[in-house]
Each structure stands twice: as structure tokens, then as C-alpha cells.
Short mmCIF file of C-alpha atoms and ligand atoms in Angstrom, two decimals:
data_model
loop_
_atom_site.label_atom_id
_atom_site.label_comp_id
_atom_site.label_asym_id
_atom_site.label_seq_id
_atom_site.Cartn_x
_atom_site.Cartn_y
_atom_site.Cartn_z
CA UNK E 1 94.33 89.56 91.42
CA UNK E 2 93.36 90.10 94.92
CA UNK E 3 89.82 89.57 94.88
CA UNK E 4 91.27 86.00 92.77
CA UNK E 5 93.00 85.48 95.93
CA UNK E 6 90.74 86.39 97.89
CA UNK E 7 87.29 83.75 96.17
CA UNK E 8 89.94 81.05 97.83
CA UNK E 9 89.32 81.56 101.32
CA UNK E 10 85.12 82.51 100.48
CA UNK E 11 82.88 80.01 102.12
CA UNK E 12 80.10 78.52 99.90
CA UNK E 13 79.25 75.22 100.67
CA UNK E 14 76.06 75.22 99.56
CA UNK E 15 75.94 77.23 96.68
CA UNK E 16 79.24 76.12 95.34
CA UNK E 17 79.35 79.90 94.01
CA UNK E 18 82.97 81.15 94.72
CA UNK E 19 83.25 85.17 94.99
CA UNK E 20 86.57 87.18 95.86
CA UNK E 21 86.24 91.09 96.64
CA UNK E 22 89.24 93.58 96.65
CA UNK E 23 88.75 96.81 97.74
CA UNK E 24 91.24 98.92 97.28
CA UNK E 25 91.97 102.55 99.59
CA UNK E 26 92.87 106.34 98.72
CA UNK E 27 95.58 105.14 101.18
CA UNK E 28 96.68 101.92 98.58
CA UNK E 29 95.76 99.30 100.96
CA UNK E 30 93.89 96.28 100.23
CA UNK E 31 91.79 94.92 102.54
CA UNK E 32 89.96 91.72 100.72
CA UNK E 33 87.38 89.30 101.55
CA UNK E 34 84.87 85.95 99.92
CA UNK E 35 81.08 85.30 100.90
CA UNK E 36 80.30 83.38 103.86
CA UNK E 37 76.86 80.81 103.63
CA UNK E 38 74.60 79.78 106.62
CA UNK E 39 72.74 76.43 107.10
CA UNK E 40 70.48 79.27 107.00
CA UNK E 41 70.92 80.26 103.63
CA UNK E 42 69.66 83.84 104.31
CA UNK E 43 72.32 84.26 106.88
CA UNK E 44 75.14 85.14 104.11
CA UNK E 45 77.60 87.65 103.32
CA UNK E 46 77.78 88.68 100.37
CA UNK E 47 82.17 88.77 100.20
CA UNK E 48 81.49 92.46 98.77
CA UNK E 49 79.68 92.98 102.07
CA UNK E 50 82.51 90.57 103.56
CA UNK E 51 85.42 93.18 102.40
CA UNK E 52 84.03 95.94 102.91
CA UNK E 53 82.41 96.01 106.83
CA UNK E 54 86.53 94.74 107.31
CA UNK E 55 87.20 97.52 105.51
CA UNK E 56 85.43 99.88 108.08
CA UNK E 57 86.18 97.58 111.24
CA UNK E 58 89.80 98.59 110.37
CA UNK E 59 89.23 102.52 109.99
CA UNK E 60 89.25 102.83 106.76
CA UNK E 61 86.99 105.17 104.82
CA UNK E 62 88.55 106.74 101.14
CA UNK E 63 87.56 103.67 99.04
CA UNK E 64 89.29 104.29 95.23
CA UNK E 65 87.85 100.61 94.62
CA UNK E 66 86.01 97.71 94.86
CA UNK E 67 87.74 94.57 92.34
CA UNK E 68 84.67 91.11 92.06
CA UNK E 69 85.55 87.89 90.35
CA UNK E 70 83.48 85.02 90.61
CA UNK E 71 83.13 81.69 88.20
CA UNK E 72 80.98 84.40 86.26
CA UNK E 73 81.10 83.84 82.18
CA UNK E 74 80.91 87.68 81.78
CA UNK E 75 81.19 89.23 84.89
CA UNK E 76 79.84 88.64 88.72
CA UNK E 77 77.82 91.65 89.42
CA UNK E 78 77.72 92.60 93.22
CA UNK E 79 73.84 92.34 94.56
CA UNK E 80 71.21 95.06 95.49
CA UNK E 81 72.35 94.83 99.03
CA UNK E 82 76.06 95.35 98.43
CA UNK E 83 74.74 97.88 96.11
CA UNK E 84 73.54 100.23 98.76
CA UNK E 85 76.44 99.68 100.95
CA UNK E 86 78.27 101.06 98.67
CA UNK E 87 76.97 104.13 97.62
CA UNK E 88 76.88 104.36 101.61
CA UNK E 89 79.98 103.94 102.03
CA UNK E 90 82.42 103.65 98.67
CA UNK E 91 80.12 106.62 96.35
CA UNK E 92 83.36 107.11 95.08
CA UNK E 93 85.03 103.22 94.15
CA UNK E 94 84.88 102.41 90.80
CA UNK E 95 83.53 98.90 90.84
CA UNK E 96 85.70 96.01 88.87
CA UNK E 97 84.21 92.81 88.54
CA UNK E 98 85.81 89.54 86.21
CA UNK E 99 85.24 86.16 85.45
CA UNK E 100 87.92 83.85 87.94
CA UNK E 101 88.75 82.50 84.31
CA UNK E 102 89.62 86.27 81.94
CA UNK E 103 90.76 87.69 85.59
CA UNK E 104 92.54 90.46 83.14
CA UNK E 105 89.51 91.24 81.29
CA UNK E 106 87.81 93.23 83.52
CA UNK E 107 84.72 95.70 83.62
CA UNK E 108 84.38 98.76 84.89
CA UNK E 109 80.82 100.80 86.55
CA UNK E 110 80.74 103.45 88.55
CA UNK E 111 77.93 103.05 92.18
CA UNK E 112 75.92 105.59 90.39
CA UNK E 113 75.76 103.83 87.64
CA UNK E 114 74.79 100.59 89.00
CA UNK E 115 71.95 102.07 91.96
CA UNK E 116 71.12 105.82 90.55
CA UNK E 117 68.91 107.26 93.11
CA UNK E 118 70.12 105.29 96.31
CA UNK E 119 68.99 106.28 99.62
CA UNK E 120 71.64 107.29 100.94
CA UNK E 121 70.18 109.16 104.42
CA UNK E 122 67.51 108.80 106.96
CA UNK E 123 65.42 112.04 105.75
N1 LIG L 1 77.62 86.43 96.45
C1 LIG L 1 78.27 87.62 96.90
O1 LIG L 1 79.08 87.00 97.55
N2 LIG L 1 78.59 88.20 95.78
C2 LIG L 1 77.42 88.19 94.83
O2 LIG L 1 77.73 89.91 94.12
C3 LIG L 1 76.73 88.25 94.75
C4 LIG L 1 76.41 86.93 95.68
C5 LIG L 1 77.60 85.34 96.95
C6 LIG L 1 75.71 85.32 98.20
C7 LIG L 1 76.36 83.63 98.01
O3 LIG L 1 77.66 82.92 98.53
C8 LIG L 1 76.66 83.82 96.39
O4 LIG L 1 77.46 84.10 95.51
C9 LIG L 1 74.65 82.65 95.71
O5 LIG L 1 74.49 83.64 95.82
#
């Protein structure tokens, strides 16, 4: 529900594809975010990373889950860049995804499932 609410704050004038994300911490706190696009398209930041960067820079370290909501048949799946950051900073989090039209129909994945054999440390 926090991700659905966060989606309303998406800044997506180019793609019009609004995504909301919400992280649940071990302590029960919810930190949400939404995608922010740029006229220089490549600078766009996904909802998942906005939420994660907010949470990390507010001092949160332990995440139980991240919910991601967008108007996508089936459900929106996190992009590769977000999967990488989740593997590094929220490896234990469950990933809950849902279509905003059917927010109660949640699909659940683990980070390991979405990004096996992740690169997580600089050798
Ligand atoms: N987007 C996200 O916010 N999360 C994803 O997992 C995939 C894509 C955003 C980025 C961009 O603003 C728009 O969706 C279209 O790619």
C-alpha cells in the first residue's frame, strides 16, 4: 500500500510509466520512493533505487522486503541495475511486485532468484 501511494509522486513526464516502491525495515519502518525522470533520459532513477538510497542515507541497513507497484500486466519487475543494488544492500529482502490495478495480487521473489551469482564485493 505504501508503494501504491508512493507511485502517485512519480516524476515520469517522458515515459508516463509511474512506479512506486517501499522498503520495509527489520524495525518495521517503511521508506518509500518513486521513479524520477530526466530530459537527459539516462539520468532517470528507478523507484526502487530512490527508495533504497533514501533508506540507506537515513541510516537503515536491514530490510525485510521491498514492494514495487506500477501499471504493468502481471507485475513490474525490477531492472538489472536495481537488482544489483538490492543484492548489495538488501540481499535478504523479499521482493513483492504488483500491478497497480490489482495491488493485492502480489508476486514474491528473493534477490538471489532475480540476480543469481551477483557481483557484491570488489576483489
Ligand atoms: N522504472 C522503475 O522505476 N523501476 C523499474 O523497475 C523499471 C523502470 C522506471 C524508470 C523510468 O522512469 C520508467 O520506469 C520507464 O523505464
